[in-house]
Coordinates of C-alpha atoms and ligand atoms in Angstrom, one line a residue:
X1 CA -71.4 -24.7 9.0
X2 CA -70.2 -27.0 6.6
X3 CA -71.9 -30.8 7.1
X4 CA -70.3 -33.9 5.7
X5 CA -71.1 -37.5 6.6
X6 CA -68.2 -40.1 6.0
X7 CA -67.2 -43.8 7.5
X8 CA -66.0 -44.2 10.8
X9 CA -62.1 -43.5 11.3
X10 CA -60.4 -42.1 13.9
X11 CA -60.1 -38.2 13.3
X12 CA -57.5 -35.8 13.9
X13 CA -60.8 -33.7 14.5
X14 CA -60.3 -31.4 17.6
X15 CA -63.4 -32.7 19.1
X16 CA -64.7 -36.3 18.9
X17 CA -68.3 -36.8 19.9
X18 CA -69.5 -40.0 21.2
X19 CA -72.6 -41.0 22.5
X20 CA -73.1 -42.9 25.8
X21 CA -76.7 -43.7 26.7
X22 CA -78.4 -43.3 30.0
X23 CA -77.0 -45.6 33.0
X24 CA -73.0 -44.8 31.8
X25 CA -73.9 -47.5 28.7
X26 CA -70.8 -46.3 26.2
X27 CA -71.8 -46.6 22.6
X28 CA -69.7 -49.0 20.5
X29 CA -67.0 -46.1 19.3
X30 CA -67.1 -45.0 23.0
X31 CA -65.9 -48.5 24.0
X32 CA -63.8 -48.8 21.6
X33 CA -61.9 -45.6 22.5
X34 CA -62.0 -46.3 25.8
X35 CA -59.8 -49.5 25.5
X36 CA -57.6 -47.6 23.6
X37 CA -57.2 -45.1 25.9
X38 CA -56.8 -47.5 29.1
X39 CA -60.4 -47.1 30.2
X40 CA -60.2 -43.1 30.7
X41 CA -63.7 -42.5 29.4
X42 CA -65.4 -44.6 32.0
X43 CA -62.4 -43.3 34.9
X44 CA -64.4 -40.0 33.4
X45 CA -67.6 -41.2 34.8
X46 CA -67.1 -42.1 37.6
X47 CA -68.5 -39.0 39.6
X48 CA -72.5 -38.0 39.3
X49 CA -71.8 -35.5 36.9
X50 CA -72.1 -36.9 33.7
X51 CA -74.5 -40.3 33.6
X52 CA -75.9 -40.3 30.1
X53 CA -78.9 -38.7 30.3
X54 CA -80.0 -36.7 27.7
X55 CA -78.8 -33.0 27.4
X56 CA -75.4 -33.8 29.5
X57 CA -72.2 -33.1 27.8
X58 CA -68.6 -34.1 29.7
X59 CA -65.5 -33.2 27.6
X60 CA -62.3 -34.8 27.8
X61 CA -59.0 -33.1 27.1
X62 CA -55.9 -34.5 25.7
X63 CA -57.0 -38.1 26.0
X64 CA -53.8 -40.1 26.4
X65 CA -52.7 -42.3 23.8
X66 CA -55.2 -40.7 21.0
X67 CA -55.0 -38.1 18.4
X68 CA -57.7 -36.0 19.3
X69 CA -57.5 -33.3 21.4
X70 CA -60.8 -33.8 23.3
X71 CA -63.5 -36.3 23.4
X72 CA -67.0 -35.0 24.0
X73 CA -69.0 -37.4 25.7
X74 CA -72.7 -36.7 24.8
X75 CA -75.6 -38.2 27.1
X76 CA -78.3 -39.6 24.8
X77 CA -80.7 -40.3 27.3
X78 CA -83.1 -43.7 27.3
X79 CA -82.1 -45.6 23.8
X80 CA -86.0 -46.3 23.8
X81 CA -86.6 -42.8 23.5
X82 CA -84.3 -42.0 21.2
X83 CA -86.5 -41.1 17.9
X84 CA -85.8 -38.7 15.3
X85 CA -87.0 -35.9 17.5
X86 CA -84.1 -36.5 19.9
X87 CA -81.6 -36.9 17.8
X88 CA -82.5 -33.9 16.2
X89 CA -82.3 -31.8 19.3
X90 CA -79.4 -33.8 20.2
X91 CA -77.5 -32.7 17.4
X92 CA -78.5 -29.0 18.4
X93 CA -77.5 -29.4 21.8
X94 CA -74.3 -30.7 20.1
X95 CA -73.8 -27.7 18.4
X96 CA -74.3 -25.6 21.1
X97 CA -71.8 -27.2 23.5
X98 CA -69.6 -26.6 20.7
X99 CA -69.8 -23.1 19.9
X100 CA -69.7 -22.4 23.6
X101 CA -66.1 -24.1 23.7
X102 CA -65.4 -22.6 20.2
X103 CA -64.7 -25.7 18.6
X104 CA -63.8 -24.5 14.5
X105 CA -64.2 -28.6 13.6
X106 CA -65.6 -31.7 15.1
X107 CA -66.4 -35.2 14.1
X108 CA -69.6 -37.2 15.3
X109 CA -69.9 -40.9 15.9
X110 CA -73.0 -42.5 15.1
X111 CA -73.5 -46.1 16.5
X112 CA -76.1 -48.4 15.8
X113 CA -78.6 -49.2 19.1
X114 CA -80.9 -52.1 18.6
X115 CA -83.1 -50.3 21.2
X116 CA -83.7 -47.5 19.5
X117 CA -86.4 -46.9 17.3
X118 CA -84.5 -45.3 14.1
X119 CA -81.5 -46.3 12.1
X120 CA -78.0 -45.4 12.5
X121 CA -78.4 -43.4 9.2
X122 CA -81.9 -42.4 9.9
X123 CA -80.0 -40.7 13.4
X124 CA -77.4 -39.8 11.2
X125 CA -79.5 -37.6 9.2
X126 CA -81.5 -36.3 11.8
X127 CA -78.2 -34.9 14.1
X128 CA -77.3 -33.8 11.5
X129 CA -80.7 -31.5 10.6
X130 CA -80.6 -30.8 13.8
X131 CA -76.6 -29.4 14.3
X132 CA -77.6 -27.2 11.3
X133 CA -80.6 -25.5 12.6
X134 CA -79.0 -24.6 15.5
X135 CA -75.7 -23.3 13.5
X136 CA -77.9 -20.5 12.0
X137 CA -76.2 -17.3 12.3
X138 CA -77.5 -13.6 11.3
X139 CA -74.2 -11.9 10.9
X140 CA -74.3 -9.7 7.4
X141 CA -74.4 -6.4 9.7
X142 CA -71.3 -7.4 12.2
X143 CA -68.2 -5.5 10.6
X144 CA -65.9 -6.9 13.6
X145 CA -65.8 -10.5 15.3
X146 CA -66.2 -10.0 19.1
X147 CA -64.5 -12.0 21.7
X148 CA -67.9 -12.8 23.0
X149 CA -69.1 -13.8 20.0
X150 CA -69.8 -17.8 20.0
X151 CA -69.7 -19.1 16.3
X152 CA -70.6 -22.5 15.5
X153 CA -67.8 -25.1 14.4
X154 CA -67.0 -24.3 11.1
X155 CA -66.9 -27.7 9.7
X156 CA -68.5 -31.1 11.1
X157 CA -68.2 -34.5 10.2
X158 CA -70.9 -37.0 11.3
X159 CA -69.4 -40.6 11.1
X160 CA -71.9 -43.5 10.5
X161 CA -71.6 -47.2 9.0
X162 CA -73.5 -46.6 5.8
X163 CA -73.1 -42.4 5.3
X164 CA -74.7 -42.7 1.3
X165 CA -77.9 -43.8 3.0
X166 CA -77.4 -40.7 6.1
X167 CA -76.5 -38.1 3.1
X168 CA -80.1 -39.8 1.0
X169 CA -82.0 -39.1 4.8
X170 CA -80.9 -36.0 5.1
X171 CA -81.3 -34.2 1.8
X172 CA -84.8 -33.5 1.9
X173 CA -84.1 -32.3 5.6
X174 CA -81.6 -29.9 4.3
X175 CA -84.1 -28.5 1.7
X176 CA -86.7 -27.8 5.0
X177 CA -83.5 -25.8 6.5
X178 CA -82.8 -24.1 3.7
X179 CA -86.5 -22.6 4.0
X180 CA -85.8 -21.9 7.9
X181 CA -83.0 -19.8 7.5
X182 CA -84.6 -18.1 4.6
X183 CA -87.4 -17.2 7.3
X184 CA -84.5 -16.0 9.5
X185 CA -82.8 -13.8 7.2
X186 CA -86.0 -12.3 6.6
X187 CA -87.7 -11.7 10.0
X188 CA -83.8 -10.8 11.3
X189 CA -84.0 -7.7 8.4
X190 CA -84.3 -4.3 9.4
X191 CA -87.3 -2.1 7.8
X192 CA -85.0 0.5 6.3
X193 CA -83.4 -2.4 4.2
X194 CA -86.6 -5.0 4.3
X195 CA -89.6 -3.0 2.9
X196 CA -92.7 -4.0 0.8
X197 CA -91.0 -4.1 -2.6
X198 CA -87.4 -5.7 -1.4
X199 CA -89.3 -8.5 0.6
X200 CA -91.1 -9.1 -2.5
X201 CA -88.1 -9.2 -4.8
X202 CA -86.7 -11.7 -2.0
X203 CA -89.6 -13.6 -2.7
X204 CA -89.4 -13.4 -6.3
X205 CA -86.0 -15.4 -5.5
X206 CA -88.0 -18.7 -5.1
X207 CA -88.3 -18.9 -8.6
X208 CA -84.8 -20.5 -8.9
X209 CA -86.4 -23.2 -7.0
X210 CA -89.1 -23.8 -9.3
X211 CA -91.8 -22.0 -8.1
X212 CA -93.7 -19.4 -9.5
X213 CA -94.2 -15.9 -8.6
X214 CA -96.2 -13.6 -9.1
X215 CA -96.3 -9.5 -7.6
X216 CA -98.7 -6.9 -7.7
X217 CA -98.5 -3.6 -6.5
X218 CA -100.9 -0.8 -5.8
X219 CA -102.5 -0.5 -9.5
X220 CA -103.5 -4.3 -9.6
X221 CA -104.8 -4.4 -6.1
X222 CA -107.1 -1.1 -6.4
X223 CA -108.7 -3.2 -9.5
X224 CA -109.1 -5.9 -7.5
X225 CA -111.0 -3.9 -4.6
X226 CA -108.4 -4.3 -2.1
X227 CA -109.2 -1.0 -0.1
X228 CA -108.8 -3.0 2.9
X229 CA -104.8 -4.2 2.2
X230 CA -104.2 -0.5 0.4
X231 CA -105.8 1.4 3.7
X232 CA -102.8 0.5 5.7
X233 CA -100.2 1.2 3.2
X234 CA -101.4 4.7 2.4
X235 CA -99.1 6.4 5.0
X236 CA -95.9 5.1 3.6
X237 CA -94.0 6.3 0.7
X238 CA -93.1 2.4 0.2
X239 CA -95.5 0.7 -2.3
X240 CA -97.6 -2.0 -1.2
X241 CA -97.2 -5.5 -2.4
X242 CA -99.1 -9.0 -3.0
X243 CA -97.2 -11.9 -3.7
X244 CA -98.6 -14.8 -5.1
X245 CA -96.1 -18.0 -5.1
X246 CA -97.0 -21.5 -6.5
X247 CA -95.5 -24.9 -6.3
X248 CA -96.6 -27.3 -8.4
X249 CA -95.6 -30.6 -7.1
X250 CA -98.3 -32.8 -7.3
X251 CA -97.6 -35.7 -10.2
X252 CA -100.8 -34.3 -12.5
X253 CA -100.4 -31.0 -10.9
X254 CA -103.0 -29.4 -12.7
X255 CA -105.9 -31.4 -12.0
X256 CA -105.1 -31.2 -8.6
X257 CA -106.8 -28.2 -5.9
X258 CA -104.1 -26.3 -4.5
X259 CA -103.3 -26.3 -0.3
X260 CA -103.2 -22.5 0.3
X261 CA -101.0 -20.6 3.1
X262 CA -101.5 -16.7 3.5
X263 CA -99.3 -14.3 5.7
X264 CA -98.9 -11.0 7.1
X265 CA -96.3 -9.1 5.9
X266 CA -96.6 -5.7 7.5
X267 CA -92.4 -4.6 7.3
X268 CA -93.0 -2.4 9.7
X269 CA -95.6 -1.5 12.0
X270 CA -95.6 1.7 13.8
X271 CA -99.4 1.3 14.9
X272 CA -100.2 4.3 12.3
X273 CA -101.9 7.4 13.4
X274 CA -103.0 5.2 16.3
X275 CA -99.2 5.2 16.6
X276 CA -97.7 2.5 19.2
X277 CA -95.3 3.7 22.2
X278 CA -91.8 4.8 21.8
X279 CA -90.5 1.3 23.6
X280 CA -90.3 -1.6 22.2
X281 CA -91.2 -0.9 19.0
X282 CA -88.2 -1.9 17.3
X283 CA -89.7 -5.4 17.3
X284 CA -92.3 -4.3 14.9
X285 CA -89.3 -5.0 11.9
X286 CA -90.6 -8.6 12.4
X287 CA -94.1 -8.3 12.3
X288 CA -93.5 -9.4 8.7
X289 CA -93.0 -12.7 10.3
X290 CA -96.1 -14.4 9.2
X291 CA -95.4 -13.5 5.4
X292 CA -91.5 -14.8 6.0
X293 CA -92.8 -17.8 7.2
X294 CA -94.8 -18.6 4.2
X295 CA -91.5 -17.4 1.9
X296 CA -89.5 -20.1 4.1
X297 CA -92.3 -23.0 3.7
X298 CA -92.5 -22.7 0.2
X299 CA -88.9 -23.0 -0.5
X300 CA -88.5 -26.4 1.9
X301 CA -91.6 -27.6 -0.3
X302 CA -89.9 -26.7 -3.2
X303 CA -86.2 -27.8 -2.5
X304 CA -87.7 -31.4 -1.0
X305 CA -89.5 -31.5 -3.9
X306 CA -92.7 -31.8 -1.9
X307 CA -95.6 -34.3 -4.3
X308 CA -98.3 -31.1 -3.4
X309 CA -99.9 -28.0 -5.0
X310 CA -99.2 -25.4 -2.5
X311 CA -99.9 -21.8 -3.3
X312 CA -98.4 -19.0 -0.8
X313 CA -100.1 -15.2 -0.8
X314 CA -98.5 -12.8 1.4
X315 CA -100.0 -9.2 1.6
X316 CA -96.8 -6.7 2.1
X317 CA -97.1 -3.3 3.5
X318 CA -95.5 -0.8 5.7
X319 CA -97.9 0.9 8.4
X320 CA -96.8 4.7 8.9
X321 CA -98.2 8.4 10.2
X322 CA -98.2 10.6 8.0
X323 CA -100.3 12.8 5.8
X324 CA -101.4 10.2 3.6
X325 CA -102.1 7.7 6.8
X326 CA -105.3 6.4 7.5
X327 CA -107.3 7.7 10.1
X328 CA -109.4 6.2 13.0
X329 CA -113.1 6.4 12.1
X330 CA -112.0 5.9 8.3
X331 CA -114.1 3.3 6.4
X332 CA -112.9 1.0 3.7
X333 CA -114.3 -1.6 1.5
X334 CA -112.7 -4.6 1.3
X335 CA -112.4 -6.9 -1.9
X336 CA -115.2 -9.2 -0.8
X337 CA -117.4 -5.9 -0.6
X338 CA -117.9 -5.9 2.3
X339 CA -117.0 -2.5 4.4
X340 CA -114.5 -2.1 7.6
X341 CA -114.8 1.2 10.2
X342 CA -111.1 1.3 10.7
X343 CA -111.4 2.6 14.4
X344 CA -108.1 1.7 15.4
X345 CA -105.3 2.0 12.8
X346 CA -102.7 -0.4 15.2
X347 CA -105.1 -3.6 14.0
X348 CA -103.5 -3.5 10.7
X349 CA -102.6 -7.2 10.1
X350 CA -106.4 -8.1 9.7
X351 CA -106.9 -5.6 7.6
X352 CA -104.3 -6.6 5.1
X353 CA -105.1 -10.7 5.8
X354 CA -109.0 -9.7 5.0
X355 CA -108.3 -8.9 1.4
X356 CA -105.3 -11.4 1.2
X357 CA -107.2 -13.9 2.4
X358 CA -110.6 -13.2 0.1
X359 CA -108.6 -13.2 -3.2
X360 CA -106.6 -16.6 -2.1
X361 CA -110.0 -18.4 -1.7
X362 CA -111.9 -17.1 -4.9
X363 CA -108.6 -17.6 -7.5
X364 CA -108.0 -20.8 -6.0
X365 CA -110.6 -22.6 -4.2
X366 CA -108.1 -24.0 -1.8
X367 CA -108.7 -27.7 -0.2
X368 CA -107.5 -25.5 3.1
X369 CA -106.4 -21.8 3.8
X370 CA -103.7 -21.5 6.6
X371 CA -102.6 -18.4 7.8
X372 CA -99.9 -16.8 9.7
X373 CA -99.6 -13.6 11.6
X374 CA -98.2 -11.5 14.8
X375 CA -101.1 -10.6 14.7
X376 CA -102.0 -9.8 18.6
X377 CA -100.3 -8.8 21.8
X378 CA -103.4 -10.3 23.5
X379 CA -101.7 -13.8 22.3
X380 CA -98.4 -12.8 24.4
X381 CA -100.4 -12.6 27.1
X382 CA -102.4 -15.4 26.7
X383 CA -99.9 -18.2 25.9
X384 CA -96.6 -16.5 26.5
X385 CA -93.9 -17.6 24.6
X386 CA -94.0 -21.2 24.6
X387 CA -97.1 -21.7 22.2
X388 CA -99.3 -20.1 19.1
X389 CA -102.4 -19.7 18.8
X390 CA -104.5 -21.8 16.6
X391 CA -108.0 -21.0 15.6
X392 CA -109.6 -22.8 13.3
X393 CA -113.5 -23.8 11.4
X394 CA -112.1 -27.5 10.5
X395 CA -111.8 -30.2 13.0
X396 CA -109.8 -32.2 10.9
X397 CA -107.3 -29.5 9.9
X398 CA -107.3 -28.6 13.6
X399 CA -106.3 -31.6 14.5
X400 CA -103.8 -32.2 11.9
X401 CA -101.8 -28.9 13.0
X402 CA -101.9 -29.7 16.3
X403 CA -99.7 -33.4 16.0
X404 CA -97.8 -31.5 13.1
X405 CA -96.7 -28.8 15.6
X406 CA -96.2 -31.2 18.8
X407 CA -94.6 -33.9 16.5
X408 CA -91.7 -30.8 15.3
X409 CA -91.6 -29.2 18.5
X410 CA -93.0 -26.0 17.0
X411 CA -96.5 -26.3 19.7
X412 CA -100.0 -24.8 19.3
X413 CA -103.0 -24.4 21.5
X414 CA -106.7 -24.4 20.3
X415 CA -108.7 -21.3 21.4
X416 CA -112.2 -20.5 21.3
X417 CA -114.1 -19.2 18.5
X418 CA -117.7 -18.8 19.8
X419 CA -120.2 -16.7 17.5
X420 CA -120.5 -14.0 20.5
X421 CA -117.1 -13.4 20.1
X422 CA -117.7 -12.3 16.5
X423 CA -120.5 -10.3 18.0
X424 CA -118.0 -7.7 19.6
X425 CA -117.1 -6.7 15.6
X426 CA -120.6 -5.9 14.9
X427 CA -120.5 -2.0 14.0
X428 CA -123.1 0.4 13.5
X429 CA -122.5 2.2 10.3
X430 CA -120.2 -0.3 8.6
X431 CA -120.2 -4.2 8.2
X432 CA -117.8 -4.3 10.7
X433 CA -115.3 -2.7 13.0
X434 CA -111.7 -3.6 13.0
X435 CA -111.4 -4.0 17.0
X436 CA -113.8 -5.2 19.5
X437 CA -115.7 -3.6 21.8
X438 CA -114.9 -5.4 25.0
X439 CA -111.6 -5.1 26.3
X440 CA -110.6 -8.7 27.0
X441 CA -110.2 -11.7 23.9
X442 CA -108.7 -9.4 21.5
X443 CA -106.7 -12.3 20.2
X444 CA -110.4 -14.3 19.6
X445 CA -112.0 -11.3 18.5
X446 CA -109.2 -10.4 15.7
X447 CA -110.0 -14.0 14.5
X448 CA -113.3 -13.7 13.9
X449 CA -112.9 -10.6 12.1
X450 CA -110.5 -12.9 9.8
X451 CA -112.9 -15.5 9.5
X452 CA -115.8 -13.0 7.8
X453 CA -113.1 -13.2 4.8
X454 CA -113.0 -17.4 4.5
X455 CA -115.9 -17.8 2.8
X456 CA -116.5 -21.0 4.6
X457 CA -113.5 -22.6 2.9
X458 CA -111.8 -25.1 6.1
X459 CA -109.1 -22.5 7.4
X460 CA -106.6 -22.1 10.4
X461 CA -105.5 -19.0 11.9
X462 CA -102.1 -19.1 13.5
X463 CA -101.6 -15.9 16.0
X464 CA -97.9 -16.3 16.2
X465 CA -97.0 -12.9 17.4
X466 CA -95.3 -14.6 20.9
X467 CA -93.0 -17.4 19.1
X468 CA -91.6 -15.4 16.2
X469 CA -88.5 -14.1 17.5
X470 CA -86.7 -15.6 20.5
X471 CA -84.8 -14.1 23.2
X472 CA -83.3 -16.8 24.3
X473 CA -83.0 -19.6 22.2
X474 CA -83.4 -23.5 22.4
X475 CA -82.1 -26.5 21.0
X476 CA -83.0 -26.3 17.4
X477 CA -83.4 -22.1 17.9
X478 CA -80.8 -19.5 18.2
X479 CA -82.1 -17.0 19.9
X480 CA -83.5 -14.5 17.6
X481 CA -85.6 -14.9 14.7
X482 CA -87.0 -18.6 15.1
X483 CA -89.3 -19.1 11.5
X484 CA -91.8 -21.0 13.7
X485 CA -94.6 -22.5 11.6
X486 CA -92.2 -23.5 8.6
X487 CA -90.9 -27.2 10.1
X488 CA -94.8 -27.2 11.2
X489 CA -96.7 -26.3 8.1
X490 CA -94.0 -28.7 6.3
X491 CA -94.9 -31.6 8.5
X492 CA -98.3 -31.1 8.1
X493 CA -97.9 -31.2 4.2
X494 CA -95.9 -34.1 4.5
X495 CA -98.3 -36.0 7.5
X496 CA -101.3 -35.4 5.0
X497 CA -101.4 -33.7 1.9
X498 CA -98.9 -35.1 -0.2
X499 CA -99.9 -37.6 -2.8
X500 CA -98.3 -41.0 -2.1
Ligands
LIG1 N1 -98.3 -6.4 15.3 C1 -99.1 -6.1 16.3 C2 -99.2 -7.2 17.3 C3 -98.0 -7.6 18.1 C4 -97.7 -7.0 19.3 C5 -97.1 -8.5 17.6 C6 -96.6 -7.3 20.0 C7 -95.9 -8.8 18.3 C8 -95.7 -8.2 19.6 C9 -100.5 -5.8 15.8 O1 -100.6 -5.2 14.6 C10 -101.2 -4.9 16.8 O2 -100.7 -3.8 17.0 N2 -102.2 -5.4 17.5 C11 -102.9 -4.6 18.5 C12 -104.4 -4.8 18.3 C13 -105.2 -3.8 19.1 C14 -105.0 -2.4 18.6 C15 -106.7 -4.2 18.9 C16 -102.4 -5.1 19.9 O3 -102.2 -6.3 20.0 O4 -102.3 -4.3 20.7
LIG2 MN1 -100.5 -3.1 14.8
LIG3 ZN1 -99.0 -5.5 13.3

């Protein structure tokens, strides 16, 4: 979808949007098309249907006396409550009314509101930032359009008095999208195409954006002691992978300590010789979705040209039978030395986030480690659909994630972390065992086995295996692949890690 932002005219557009806030209060452009049009909006209105309220559309066809061929009135809901926030999921919403009408080109008109708390660009911007996200579209495998088949407008305009300023607003917001549908792309891939060494050469991609990259594969890592990571690759005849990425952004960037975000990147997970049942396992293609996540978020830090040192480590493997698999009651030792009884070869992702996580903390010595994984069904189960996981050894950082993800929409919820829970790991020939013994918490108990790797360094884990792909959409979120945790991790960045 193509975005543009220009002065207020009247369009030939196919669709006009104009905003009318709650209580039937028409916009400026609203009135004024309505006296031209001898008062057909407000005739409009006049049943229940449509009062302004946020998330109501009512179109208009062929409006008499104007060019266009329909006028969308779009209900923006209390003009007190109309932040960035709303008028991001307004522009969404927008979006989606459109494509369901197939709509090829619209225009938007953005009026000042003295009751609102942003600027007509700032709204501008943020409908704008919105429209897009929504627009996102995983089609590269569709040889033939269907009738069913809703695309988004292929070209909108959004009108506003000062556009320069709304275009200035809403660069840096089109940098975080930019990182968003990267995450889509790669979480929408199929494992065939989307193995270890292709998602690495994807991420190798970033460094057109300035970051640098570096990959390992299997030779490095066995130097480094990663038995742990290299255990769950062994039954594939794809070659493991660990991608480092950096952004320098910080002014002084190298006497600055790096923010560090680590994620699982298993491209497919079959569950191994503890192999997982026939249905539903097609989702396992995205339970790389931690490692795209961190991809995303470092090109949106990297295209808004975010003042940080970030560094992004993703530990990519493929988790297959075979000959070569790994077997329950195998033991490996990790890079930090110590040793894992691998009793169940289906809890892979803390194996590989064990040795991802180690290196991260002693090359870098990260102000923070966050990282990001599907890492549990017990999670689904838990908190559904609707929030991740967060478990964390910092209050602050806690904290700090929590308004990041309920300020973007993208929502967490603290969970326990109680020493007995690590208890349940405890393991009588090895350091550990990778599952624990107790049948309930397994989502808890998975994160305590992460945080024997930390090294006491403040960390967060996110269990985002329910919020990573979507069956049925939202606002800002086709359904599909979502990229939940980049607009969140950005914010967070942004909120309080960037120097000023
Ligand atoms: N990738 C899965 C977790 C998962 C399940 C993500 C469903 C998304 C949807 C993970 O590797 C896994 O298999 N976990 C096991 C752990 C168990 C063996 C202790 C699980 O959750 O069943
Ligand atoms: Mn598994
Ligand atoms: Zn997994």
């Amino acid at each position: 979808m193509n975005i543009s932002f220009a002065k207020p005219s009247l369009p030939k557009a196919a669709a006009l949007v104009v905003g009318v806030a709650e209580g039937r209060a028409l916009s400026a452009t609203a009135a004024r098309l309505d006296s031209r049009a001898g008062g057909v909006l407000t005739r409009a209105m006049a049943g229940d249907q449509f009062t302004g309220k946020s998330g109501q559309f009512l179109p208009i066809l062929a409006p008499h006396d104007l060019k266009v061929d329909r006028i969308v009135l779009a209900g923006l809901g209390k003009l007190e409550k109309f932040d960035s926030a709303a008028a991001e999921k307004l522009g969404g919403a927008i979006v989606g009314h459109l494509a369901a009408s197939r709509t090829a080109q619209a225009s938007i008109a953005v009026d000042a509101h003295k009751e609102s708390p942003i600027t007509a660009a700032e709204s501008a911007a943020r409908l704008a930032y919105g429209a897009s996200l929504r627009s996102y579209r995983f089609g590269k495998y569709r040889t033939k359009k269907r009738d069913r088949d809703r695309p988004p407008p292929r070209r909108l305009t959004v009108m506003v008095a000062d556009p320069a300023k709304a275009r200035a607003a809403y660069r840096p917001l089109s940098g975080i999208a930019a990182g968003v549908f990267l995450t889509r792309d790669l979480v929408s891939e199929p494992a065939n195409v989307l193995f270890p060494v292709a998602l690495a050469a994807r991420a190798r991609q970033l460094t057109d954006d300035g970051v640098k990259v570096q990959v390992m594969g299997e030779a490095r890592m066995e130097k480094l002691g990663m038995g742990s990571l290299l255990g769950v690759g062994r039954g594939s005849r794809h070659e493991s992978q660990l991608v480092v990425m950096q952004w320098n952004g910080a002014p002084k960037a190298k006497t600055r300590t790096p923010i560090a975000f680590i994620g699982k990147g298993v491209t497919f997970d079959t569950g191994g010789i503890s192999i997982k049942a026939s249905a539903g396992m097609e989702d396992m293609k995205w339970d790389m979705g931690g490692s795209g996540v961190v991809i995303g978020l470092m090109r949106a830090l990297a295209r808004r040209k975010a003042k940080v040192n970030a560094v992004g480590v993703i530990g990519l493997v493929e988790n297959m039978p075979s000959g070569s698999a790994q077997r329950p009651g195998d033991i490996v030792t990790t890079m930090s030395g110590q040793t894992i009884e691998v009793l169940n070869t289906d809890a892979e992702g803390r194996l590989v986030l064990a040795d991802a996580l180690w290196y991260t903390q002693s090359r870098f010595k990260p102000r923070f480690m966050v990282d990001l994984a599907t890492l549990t069904g017990a999670i689904i189960v838990a908190l559904g659909t609707e929030r991740a996981g967060l478990f964390s050894n910092d209050e602050t950082l806690r904290d700090q994630l929590m308004a990041a993800g309920d300020a973007v929409g993208e929502k967490l919820w603290p969970m326990p972390s109680d020493a007995a829970y690590g208890k349940e790991i405890d393991c009588d020939i090895a350091d550990m065992k990778n599952i624990g013994s107790g049948r309930g918490a397994g989502s808890v108990t998975a994160a305590k086995f992460l945080e024997r790797f930390v090294n006491k360094v403040p960390w967060a884990h996110l269990d985002i295996a329910g919020v990573t792909w979507s069956k049925k959409g939202s606002a800002l979120v086709p359904k599909g692949g979502t990229a939940f945790g980049v607009r969140l991790l950005d914010r967070l960045v942004a909120n309080s890690y960037e120097v000023k």
